[in-house]
Amino acid sequence: MCGIVAYIGKKEAYPIILKGLKRLEYRGYDSAGIALINKDELNVFKKAGKVSNLEEFMLDQDHAGNSGIGHTRWATHGLPTDTNAHPHVSMDGSIALIHNGIIENYDALKQELVRQGYLFKSETDTEVLVHLVDFISKKENVWFGEALRLSLLNVVGAYAIVAISKNFPNQMVAARKSSPLVVGIGATGDFYLASDATPIVEYTKQVVYLEDEEIAVIKLGEELKIYNISDQEKTPYIQQLELELEALEKGGYEHFMLKEINEQPRSIQDCFRGRLNAKEGWVSLGGIKDYEQKMIQANRLILVACGTSWHAALVGEYLIEDLARINVEVEYASEFRYRNPILTENDVVIAISQSGETADTMAALELAKSKGATILGICNVVGSSISRITHAGSYTHAGPEIGVASTKAFTAQVTVLILMALSLGHKKGTVSESEFRILLAELEEIPNKVKKVLESNALIEQIAREYKDASNALYLGRGSSFPVALEGALKLKEISYIHAEGYPAAEMKHGPIALIDENMPIFVVATKGKSYEKVVSNIQEVKARKGKIIAVVTEGDEQVRAMADHVIEIPETNEFLVPLLATIPFQLLSYHIAVMRGCNVDQPRNLAKSVTVE
Ligand code: G6P
């Protein structure tokens, strides 16, 4: 969380940094700030609230300068105030620094710096860093870049940092550990730095992703230099960005979330492009193909993830166990990493993560790797940290997801898991050739069927109007639609702030049923399949208590229509593929309810898209 962006070169830095901050706002949006070097002056501007507040404030400020750093914050230490906003500045006003991450030993460092006479203005852990850099640069008589390196030897925690000094106006230093940082190399000798590539893509496609404990030293007129924390020089690994600028714009939609929901026919298609051919009867996940035998013979596949990605993992568990008959466990990454799990070389741990940066998921993988397990990743962001530390992996190819509430990334994750289950099951012989071919053909039809579901938007908007003032909601599903229920409830909670819970439909009797009355909407996945009749009984139990039923049903279903208050039809498909369709009405419902309640759909309060702290 927190987004950082910086520029140094011949252009005006302010517009580049401001635009970059807007692109990174999904990472945190409770305060923002910019520091600019103009000749020998360092000017710092900070404002609580969104980047737009800062932008408005800057209208009457002098924002000249060819070098600068900017930050959009997701508060960890200290309230979101002007003072706590980054950049933080050394006491003599020469060095400014931005930081994404957490300095765990900040208290001990702070006490020592206070003893040395340093005065702290903010409540942040970051301010410790800038004073430490200043202290070391004076004590050791070294330039601020070297002082930053020496400071980091004393720091415990996670960081992506960029620092500038008015005494060295043509230089910039950056460092990373556990929080992401990308350096863009411009064609005219200028440099762009950011938490991800989105602020950089319109200026250059040549980038270097910093590795843990690497320091980037930029001096105008020279090549980019990379050092490790022990000061040994490393050769920068320059990569070509594949990201396109259009993918980062709203494309005529009112919100990114709506755009991303509507992109799903294409994003699912992109996810299986080149990986599946129903006519020829094959599926291939190139990235993990060398590990498939290992997966087939594994003790267990352990899927670790957080948030929406954890829900995708649960869908994966149903699919892989059923189709490939391999033992699967699903773990919250945050619990797994601290539980001293029993892991062996015969376990395969698969992380699922949209951003590829989630701190808990990364730590879970590192732990698994240290115990000898094979680690794989299913990530959306190309070049992300998880994709780089894993032995192998499969990208979801959903394209950039900007809305904080995950939508198209979820369906793409589920698509990869379906491909994985099919590929493993086919190789192992647990899926017959005929079932395999039927499923492949059905999967190829999914993008068209998703389009069909999206056509129910007007009906869903109407239903949303009816329930927008609810204070509680229940989501029910069975089998692989149980995670769909969890995901539906999470979407509603995240963006509309209505309390919602997801349950396996049969568990309703063991608690939630006590909450049901005529004011309680209950959203149910009641599609045709193994558990259909059971879910119908659950619907009757709800109706007997006057609850309101909104059911997602298979096209043409009359039985549930007769009982429910509202039905939303989805096209018939193979039961394994239902999550890809059933999840979409819930995304649209949450979206419309949130809009009607006047909530900030793309940037819900207190949340951030990329959670790089524990
Ligand atoms: C945050 C986001 C969620 C996301 C979760 C896991 O909570 O708001 O949308 O599902 O992190 O993120 P990841 O990038 O690992 O999928």
XYZ file of C-alpha atoms and ligand atoms in Angstrom:
630
model
C 0.000 0.000 0.000
C 0.994 3.613 -0.559
C 1.985 4.632 -4.039
C 5.266 6.288 -4.874
C 6.354 8.060 -8.014
C 9.378 10.134 -8.986
C 10.914 11.829 -11.986
C 14.285 13.317 -12.834
C 15.270 14.710 -16.229
C 14.754 17.745 -18.402
C 10.940 17.915 -18.337
C 8.762 19.602 -15.715
C 8.484 17.032 -12.951
C 5.175 18.162 -11.409
C 2.699 17.117 -14.156
C 4.395 13.729 -14.507
C 4.294 13.106 -10.768
C 0.701 14.298 -10.375
C -0.531 12.060 -13.183
C 1.448 9.170 -11.729
C -0.106 9.691 -8.299
C -3.579 9.545 -9.823
C -2.706 6.207 -11.429
C -1.375 4.892 -8.145
C -4.229 6.126 -6.000
C -5.655 2.590 -5.879
C -2.767 1.819 -3.490
C -3.932 4.296 -0.864
C -5.743 7.570 -0.879
C -5.817 9.187 2.526
C -3.214 11.879 1.897
C -0.767 12.902 -0.789
C 2.365 14.982 -1.158
C 5.073 16.083 -3.554
C 8.619 17.435 -3.152
C 10.251 19.277 -6.044
C 13.770 20.492 -6.571
C 13.909 23.804 -8.364
C 17.505 24.997 -8.844
C 18.844 24.885 -5.272
C 15.470 24.931 -3.530
C 13.523 21.994 -2.160
C 9.775 22.696 -2.064
C 7.370 20.347 -0.325
C 3.562 20.310 -0.651
C 1.331 17.947 1.331
C -2.417 17.578 1.828
C -4.681 15.195 3.704
C -7.277 13.506 1.498
C -7.172 12.429 -2.094
C -4.688 13.443 -4.766
C -7.343 15.836 -6.124
C -7.074 17.863 -2.868
C -3.364 18.232 -3.421
C -3.934 19.139 -7.057
C -6.341 21.901 -6.086
C -3.932 23.236 -3.489
C -1.128 23.268 -6.060
C -3.069 25.593 -8.352
C -1.609 28.642 -6.596
C 1.788 27.176 -5.800
C 5.019 27.459 -7.715
C 5.613 23.924 -8.906
C 8.599 24.412 -11.146
C 11.410 21.864 -11.087
C 12.911 19.042 -13.145
C 13.206 16.579 -10.317
C 10.695 15.464 -7.744
C 9.041 12.736 -5.716
C 5.363 12.108 -4.929
C 3.425 9.866 -2.590
C -0.159 8.778 -2.020
C -0.627 7.288 1.409
C -2.474 4.444 3.096
C -1.919 5.236 6.761
C -0.132 2.736 8.994
C 1.431 4.928 11.703
C -0.447 8.144 12.452
C -3.682 9.700 11.231
C -4.088 10.895 7.638
C -3.122 14.542 8.227
C -1.088 17.077 6.238
C 1.842 16.595 8.611
C 1.830 12.816 8.431
C 1.664 12.869 4.628
C 4.896 12.120 2.751
C 7.438 13.344 1.653
C 9.231 13.777 4.956
C 12.083 16.241 5.109
C 15.317 16.362 7.108
C 15.588 19.045 9.811
C 17.925 21.180 7.736
C 15.454 21.021 4.843
C 17.898 19.453 2.409
C 16.702 15.849 2.002
C 13.178 14.675 1.161
C 12.058 11.077 1.134
C 8.992 8.967 0.321
C 8.364 5.474 1.599
C 5.981 2.575 1.057
C 6.164 -0.139 3.725
C 6.708 -0.324 7.456
C 9.827 0.336 9.522
C 9.372 -2.201 12.300
C 12.179 -0.973 14.551
C 11.218 2.675 14.108
C 10.661 3.212 17.821
C 14.187 2.176 18.817
C 15.669 4.238 15.967
C 13.527 7.211 16.911
C 14.642 7.148 20.532
C 18.273 7.146 19.454
C 17.704 10.035 17.018
C 15.844 12.035 19.673
C 18.880 11.544 21.936
C 20.974 12.967 19.089
C 18.779 16.069 19.064
C 16.416 15.276 16.209
C 12.912 16.736 16.464
C 10.019 14.802 14.985
C 7.055 16.562 13.424
C 4.955 13.589 12.380
C 3.772 10.341 13.948
C 5.021 8.258 11.031
C 7.646 5.561 10.973
C 9.012 7.120 7.774
C 10.247 10.301 9.382
C 12.781 8.159 11.237
C 14.323 7.260 7.891
C 14.927 10.785 6.705
C 16.500 11.819 10.027
C 18.629 8.698 10.032
C 19.901 9.424 6.509
C 20.710 12.993 7.552
C 22.423 11.830 10.745
C 24.578 9.236 8.977
C 25.475 11.542 6.103
C 26.789 14.116 8.597
C 28.440 11.618 10.919
C 30.190 9.665 8.161
C 30.601 12.656 5.889
C 29.067 10.851 2.918
C 26.560 11.929 0.233
C 22.891 11.183 0.907
C 22.830 8.128 -1.391
C 25.546 6.387 0.576
C 23.891 7.541 3.802
C 20.666 5.884 2.677
C 22.477 2.605 2.046
C 24.164 2.726 5.445
C 20.858 3.642 7.103
C 19.132 0.644 5.595
C 21.668 -1.643 7.276
C 20.043 -0.540 10.543
C 16.454 -0.844 9.404
C 14.143 -3.787 10.039
C 11.021 -3.817 7.931
C 9.667 -3.381 4.456
C 10.371 -0.482 2.174
C 10.323 1.074 -1.219
C 12.044 4.442 -0.855
C 12.974 7.312 -3.112
C 15.079 10.183 -1.782
C 16.304 13.488 -3.193
C 18.542 16.213 -1.841
C 18.721 19.863 -2.854
C 22.496 19.652 -2.414
C 22.614 17.070 -5.234
C 19.864 18.310 -7.579
C 20.864 16.012 -10.455
C 20.710 12.837 -8.421
C 18.116 10.531 -6.988
C 18.385 7.316 -4.960
C 15.896 4.543 -4.456
C 15.826 1.258 -2.570
C 13.479 -1.626 -2.062
C 12.817 -4.522 0.261
C 9.473 -6.340 0.142
C 7.636 -3.339 -1.356
C 7.703 -2.964 -5.136
C 9.654 -0.375 -7.115
C 10.179 0.008 -10.862
C 12.642 2.309 -12.625
C 11.749 3.506 -16.121
C 14.611 4.531 -18.390
C 13.563 7.367 -20.695
C 14.874 7.838 -24.217
C 16.371 11.240 -23.456
C 18.382 10.353 -20.388
C 15.534 10.936 -17.943
C 14.261 8.487 -15.318
C 10.867 7.594 -13.866
C 10.336 5.626 -10.668
C 7.090 4.199 -9.351
C 5.460 1.472 -7.270
C 4.245 -0.136 -10.460
C 4.638 0.512 -14.154
C 1.327 2.360 -14.647
C 2.750 5.903 -14.192
C 5.716 5.060 -16.422
C 4.158 3.353 -19.447
C 3.285 6.490 -21.387
C 6.877 7.744 -21.279
C 8.975 4.623 -21.746
C 8.694 0.870 -22.053
C 12.229 0.148 -20.824
C 12.061 -0.741 -17.156
C 14.092 -2.311 -14.386
C 12.257 -3.975 -11.483
C 14.389 -3.559 -8.388
C 15.020 -6.730 -6.385
C 15.009 -6.919 -2.597
C 17.802 -4.956 -0.929
C 18.826 -3.296 -4.162
C 19.624 0.379 -4.413
C 19.229 2.381 -7.605
C 21.529 5.362 -8.031
C 20.520 7.848 -10.684
C 22.836 10.610 -11.829
C 21.701 12.701 -14.779
C 23.963 12.201 -17.774
C 24.980 8.728 -16.588
C 23.558 5.222 -16.931
C 21.374 3.783 -14.193
C 23.497 2.067 -11.525
C 22.233 -0.703 -9.263
C 23.999 -1.827 -6.085
C 23.159 -4.380 -3.448
C 23.006 -3.296 0.156
C 26.660 -4.308 0.621
C 27.600 -1.819 -2.102
C 28.456 -4.328 -4.804
C 27.449 -3.141 -8.242
C 24.946 -5.274 -10.188
C 24.025 -5.203 -13.874
C 20.529 -3.744 -14.310
C 18.169 -6.215 -15.972
C 16.203 -4.078 -18.445
C 12.790 -5.414 -19.438
C 10.317 -4.317 -22.073
C 6.874 -3.348 -20.728
C 3.920 -4.952 -22.430
C 1.329 -2.745 -20.760
C -0.725 -0.473 -23.031
C -1.812 2.998 -21.988
C -5.464 2.520 -23.060
C -5.801 -0.288 -20.534
C -5.334 2.288 -17.767
C -8.132 4.625 -18.811
C -11.855 4.410 -17.965
C -12.851 4.028 -21.628
C -16.166 5.864 -21.312
C -17.362 4.082 -18.166
C -18.276 6.055 -15.077
C -16.111 3.880 -12.841
C -13.185 1.527 -13.309
C -15.146 -1.169 -11.506
C -17.960 -1.048 -14.057
C -15.460 -1.059 -16.897
C -13.680 -4.042 -15.392
C -16.929 -5.970 -14.827
C -17.807 -5.390 -18.469
C -14.368 -6.424 -19.649
C -14.851 -9.970 -18.398
C -15.842 -11.596 -21.700
C -12.517 -10.360 -23.063
C -10.403 -10.918 -19.956
C -11.563 -14.533 -19.638
C -10.868 -15.032 -23.329
C -7.419 -13.472 -22.932
C -6.780 -15.788 -20.029
C -7.261 -18.919 -22.082
C -5.958 -17.557 -25.371
C -3.309 -19.967 -26.686
C -3.844 -22.274 -23.733
C -6.859 -24.228 -24.886
C -8.194 -25.722 -28.074
C -11.467 -27.575 -27.814
C -11.450 -28.803 -31.415
C -8.010 -30.354 -31.126
C -8.690 -31.354 -27.532
C -5.779 -29.897 -25.616
C -5.090 -27.497 -22.794
C -1.658 -26.229 -21.833
C -0.453 -23.868 -19.149
C 3.025 -23.268 -20.562
C 4.380 -21.582 -17.424
C 3.825 -24.570 -15.158
C 4.010 -27.486 -17.557
C 7.378 -28.629 -16.217
C 5.829 -28.837 -12.753
C 2.671 -30.759 -13.608
C 4.091 -34.188 -12.783
C 5.275 -32.790 -9.470
C 1.743 -31.489 -8.825
C 0.153 -34.798 -9.767
C 2.459 -36.661 -7.394
C 2.368 -34.047 -4.635
C 1.252 -34.815 -1.104
C -0.951 -31.774 -1.247
C -1.414 -28.647 -3.274
C -1.709 -25.774 -0.835
C -3.363 -22.674 -2.234
C -2.459 -19.540 -0.266
C -4.064 -16.157 -0.837
C -5.895 -13.218 0.744
C -9.229 -11.502 0.100
C -10.889 -12.165 -3.223
C -7.956 -14.292 -4.349
C -8.648 -16.568 -1.386
C -12.178 -17.035 -2.696
C -10.772 -17.996 -6.093
C -8.550 -20.499 -4.287
C -11.639 -22.061 -2.677
C -13.211 -22.502 -6.101
C -9.907 -24.071 -7.181
C -10.099 -26.574 -4.326
C -13.484 -27.870 -5.521
C -12.276 -28.101 -9.107
C -8.858 -29.666 -8.612
C -10.032 -32.215 -6.063
C -12.969 -33.257 -8.187
C -11.340 -33.257 -11.612
C -7.740 -34.174 -10.811
C -8.274 -36.060 -7.531
C -5.322 -34.313 -5.882
C -5.465 -33.298 -2.243
C -5.934 -29.518 -2.018
C -5.872 -27.235 0.981
C -6.731 -23.553 0.963
C -5.086 -21.255 3.455
C -5.290 -17.614 4.390
C -1.701 -16.556 3.747
C -1.640 -14.518 6.956
C -2.536 -17.540 9.100
C -0.442 -20.057 7.215
C 2.769 -18.087 7.619
C 2.565 -17.968 11.399
C 1.186 -21.431 12.025
C 4.401 -23.392 11.703
C 2.790 -25.509 8.978
C 4.049 -28.994 8.235
C 5.629 -28.785 4.813
C 7.833 -31.158 2.873
C 9.493 -31.322 -0.506
C 6.431 -33.191 -1.706
C 4.133 -30.239 -1.153
C 3.372 -27.689 -3.833
C 2.332 -24.273 -2.572
C 0.485 -22.095 -5.070
C 0.008 -18.414 -4.323
C -2.915 -16.629 -5.933
C -2.602 -12.875 -6.070
C -3.889 -10.190 -8.409
C -1.162 -7.696 -7.540
C 1.567 -10.253 -6.919
C 2.685 -7.997 -4.076
C 0.536 -8.926 -1.061
C 2.907 -9.057 1.914
C 1.298 -12.034 3.668
C 1.131 -14.073 0.476
C 4.783 -13.317 -0.270
C 5.813 -14.321 3.239
C 3.823 -17.566 3.016
C 5.699 -18.431 -0.173
C 9.065 -17.608 1.326
C 8.310 -19.843 4.280
C 7.230 -22.697 1.991
C 10.352 -22.275 -0.130
C 12.570 -22.364 2.951
C 11.012 -25.716 3.888
C 11.781 -27.169 0.468
C 8.283 -27.027 -1.033
C 7.805 -26.148 -4.677
C 6.247 -22.712 -4.982
C 4.100 -21.578 -7.884
C 2.157 -18.396 -8.550
C -1.059 -17.301 -10.232
C -0.671 -13.533 -10.614
C -2.154 -10.810 -12.724
C 0.575 -8.181 -12.604
C 3.402 -9.152 -14.915
C 6.824 -8.813 -13.308
C 5.350 -8.561 -9.788
C 7.299 -9.777 -6.777
C 5.406 -13.068 -6.426
C 5.871 -13.859 -10.091
C 9.582 -13.361 -9.618
C 10.164 -15.400 -6.457
C 8.174 -18.465 -7.513
C 9.675 -21.468 -9.297
C 7.057 -21.092 -12.029
C 3.573 -19.759 -12.560
C 0.696 -18.769 -14.769
C -0.350 -15.213 -15.415
C -4.071 -14.484 -15.460
C -3.763 -11.927 -18.304
C -6.808 -9.963 -17.108
C -5.076 -6.628 -17.824
C -4.639 -3.884 -15.204
C -7.347 -3.900 -12.542
C -7.691 -0.417 -11.055
C -10.955 -0.604 -9.092
C -10.047 -1.579 -5.546
C -12.803 -4.208 -5.432
C -11.541 -7.103 -7.503
C -13.799 -8.337 -10.332
C -12.165 -9.398 -13.582
C -9.068 -10.596 -11.734
C -11.266 -13.047 -9.788
C -12.839 -14.606 -12.883
C -9.422 -14.804 -14.542
C -7.971 -16.554 -11.472
C -10.850 -19.031 -11.558
C -10.224 -19.559 -15.280
C -6.562 -20.421 -14.664
C -7.610 -22.816 -11.907
C -10.106 -24.513 -14.235
C -7.395 -24.893 -16.886
C -5.063 -26.264 -14.235
C -7.648 -28.749 -12.934
C -8.431 -29.904 -16.469
C -4.822 -30.229 -17.509
C -3.869 -32.167 -14.373
C -6.987 -34.321 -14.497
C -6.464 -35.162 -18.157
C -2.802 -36.062 -17.661
C -3.589 -38.131 -14.609
C -6.484 -39.869 -16.319
C -9.093 -38.824 -13.756
C -11.004 -36.854 -16.400
C -12.181 -39.004 -19.267
C -11.421 -37.904 -22.819
C -15.099 -37.223 -23.501
C -15.646 -35.183 -20.319
C -12.417 -33.314 -21.053
C -13.592 -32.348 -24.524
C -17.048 -31.353 -23.306
C -15.526 -29.105 -20.649
C -13.107 -27.510 -23.095
C -15.919 -26.737 -25.498
C -18.032 -25.329 -22.673
C -15.146 -23.201 -21.470
C -14.698 -21.724 -24.927
C -18.351 -20.667 -24.777
C -17.971 -18.874 -21.454
C -17.031 -15.408 -22.810
C -20.274 -15.362 -24.841
C -22.265 -16.514 -21.854
C -20.677 -13.820 -19.690
C -21.846 -11.288 -22.289
C -25.347 -12.686 -21.875
C -25.188 -12.303 -18.074
C -24.068 -8.694 -18.512
C -27.250 -8.054 -20.478
C -29.180 -8.432 -17.206
C -27.629 -5.188 -16.001
C -30.884 -3.213 -16.122
C -32.767 -5.871 -14.141
C -29.946 -6.030 -11.601
C -29.997 -2.248 -11.241
C -33.729 -2.440 -10.476
C -33.150 -5.098 -7.843
C -30.343 -2.985 -6.382
C -32.769 -0.084 -5.968
C -35.030 -2.242 -3.872
C -32.308 -3.400 -1.462
C -29.968 -0.432 -1.366
C -31.060 0.555 2.134
C -30.646 -2.865 3.720
C -28.326 -2.944 6.704
C -27.548 -6.652 6.465
C -27.452 -9.218 3.704
C -26.815 -12.917 3.491
C -25.267 -14.755 0.533
C -25.734 -18.495 0.130
C -24.322 -21.110 -2.205
C -23.236 -24.736 -2.210
C -20.277 -26.570 -3.709
C -18.173 -24.277 -5.849
C -20.912 -21.662 -5.565
C -20.187 -21.342 -1.844
C -17.043 -19.271 -2.597
C -19.207 -17.287 -5.039
C -21.466 -16.458 -2.083
C -18.437 -15.405 -0.012
C -17.230 -13.229 -2.859
C -20.692 -11.690 -3.329
C -20.817 -10.751 0.347
C -17.297 -9.337 0.258
C -18.090 -7.151 -2.755
C -21.164 -5.695 -1.045
C -19.273 -5.043 2.209
C -16.256 -3.513 0.515
C -17.963 -0.928 -1.612
C -21.405 -0.236 -0.137
C -20.546 -0.708 3.576
C -23.593 -2.940 4.084
C -22.845 -5.753 6.482
C -22.973 -8.989 4.514
C -22.023 -12.580 5.164
C -21.503 -15.508 2.851
C -22.422 -19.020 3.981
C -22.686 -22.519 2.608
C -26.456 -22.720 2.122
C -26.873 -25.670 4.481
C -25.022 -23.892 7.292
C -27.691 -21.200 7.372
C -29.607 -23.351 9.827
C -26.709 -23.197 12.276
C -26.877 -19.508 13.044
C -27.686 -16.980 10.336
C -31.294 -18.184 10.177
C -31.836 -16.353 13.476
C -31.260 -13.066 11.651
C -33.822 -13.603 8.929
C -36.893 -11.367 8.874
C -38.829 -9.416 6.240
C -36.026 -6.842 5.964
C -33.240 -9.269 5.201
C -32.251 -9.823 1.555
C -30.794 -13.258 0.913
C -28.854 -13.701 -2.304
C -28.696 -17.345 -3.358
C -26.923 -19.205 -6.124
C -29.577 -21.780 -7.082
C -28.377 -23.028 -10.445
C -29.133 -26.513 -11.775
C -26.713 -29.173 -10.568
C -25.958 -31.692 -7.846
C -27.229 -29.548 -4.958
C -30.122 -27.839 -6.705
C -32.893 -29.557 -4.734
C -31.100 -28.938 -1.445
C -30.752 -25.249 -2.205
C -34.449 -25.119 -3.137
C -35.208 -26.440 0.366
C -32.990 -23.741 1.870
C -34.927 -21.132 -0.111
C -38.167 -22.498 1.325
C -36.745 -22.222 4.834
C -35.976 -18.565 4.167
C -39.421 -17.872 2.733
C -41.034 -19.489 5.771
C -39.359 -16.737 7.815
C -40.403 -13.977 5.415
C -36.861 -13.312 4.160
C -36.453 -11.815 0.686
C -34.895 -14.152 -1.880
C -32.886 -12.916 -4.816
C -31.785 -16.016 -6.691
C -29.269 -16.535 -9.447
C -30.786 -19.373 -11.463
C -30.233 -21.333 -14.649
C -32.070 -19.906 -17.642
C -35.639 -21.234 -17.817
C -35.890 -22.292 -14.169
C -39.531 -22.031 -13.118
C -39.370 -23.735 -9.737
C -37.213 -21.127 -8.007
C -38.911 -18.306 -9.914
C -42.186 -19.323 -8.259
C -40.671 -19.006 -4.779
C -38.184 -16.164 -5.082
C -38.796 -12.427 -4.888
C -36.416 -11.887 -7.794
C -34.491 -14.155 -10.116
C -31.494 -13.371 -12.260
C -30.984 -15.937 -14.998
C -27.610 -17.115 -16.193
C -27.090 -19.354 -19.250
C -26.824 -23.073 -18.662
C -23.273 -24.351 -18.394
C -21.317 -27.238 -16.935
C -21.487 -27.177 -13.150
C -17.708 -26.730 -12.836
C -17.951 -23.470 -14.756
C -20.902 -21.935 -12.921
C -18.708 -19.710 -10.652
C -17.542 -17.800 -13.744
C -21.115 -16.801 -14.538
C -22.837 -16.707 -11.139
C -20.359 -14.249 -9.693
C -21.168 -11.530 -12.240
C -24.705 -10.601 -11.078
C -23.299 -10.151 -7.562
C -20.563 -7.826 -8.838
C -23.155 -5.717 -10.664
C -25.513 -5.691 -7.679
C -22.804 -4.418 -5.333
C -21.760 -1.856 -7.906
C -25.257 -0.404 -8.339
C -26.033 -0.454 -4.621
C -22.772 1.376 -3.873
C -23.468 4.002 -6.558
C -27.019 4.518 -5.241
C -25.698 4.956 -1.711
C -23.259 7.593 -2.937
C -20.178 5.548 -2.049
C -16.820 5.892 -3.732
C -16.932 2.717 -5.764
C -13.361 2.646 -7.065
C -11.746 3.770 -3.835
C -13.761 2.458 -0.906
C -12.880 3.846 2.506
C -9.993 2.295 4.436
C -9.146 -0.201 1.713
C -6.227 -0.407 -0.663
C -5.708 -2.613 -3.644
C -2.198 -3.712 -3.040
C -1.600 -4.658 0.587
C 2.150 -4.601 1.022
C 2.043 -4.502 4.828
C 1.047 -7.297 7.190
C -6.836 -6.317 -0.922
C -7.718 -5.940 -2.090
C -8.541 -7.157 -2.522
C -7.630 -8.333 -2.823
C -6.692 -8.640 -1.658
C -5.617 -9.635 -2.062
O -7.614 -6.572 0.199
O -8.562 -4.869 -1.749
O -9.293 -6.833 -3.675
O -8.411 -9.456 -3.105
O -6.028 -7.461 -1.233
O -4.806 -9.028 -3.035
P -3.985 -9.790 -4.140
O -3.353 -8.702 -4.949
O -2.985 -10.635 -3.418
O -4.939 -10.607 -4.934
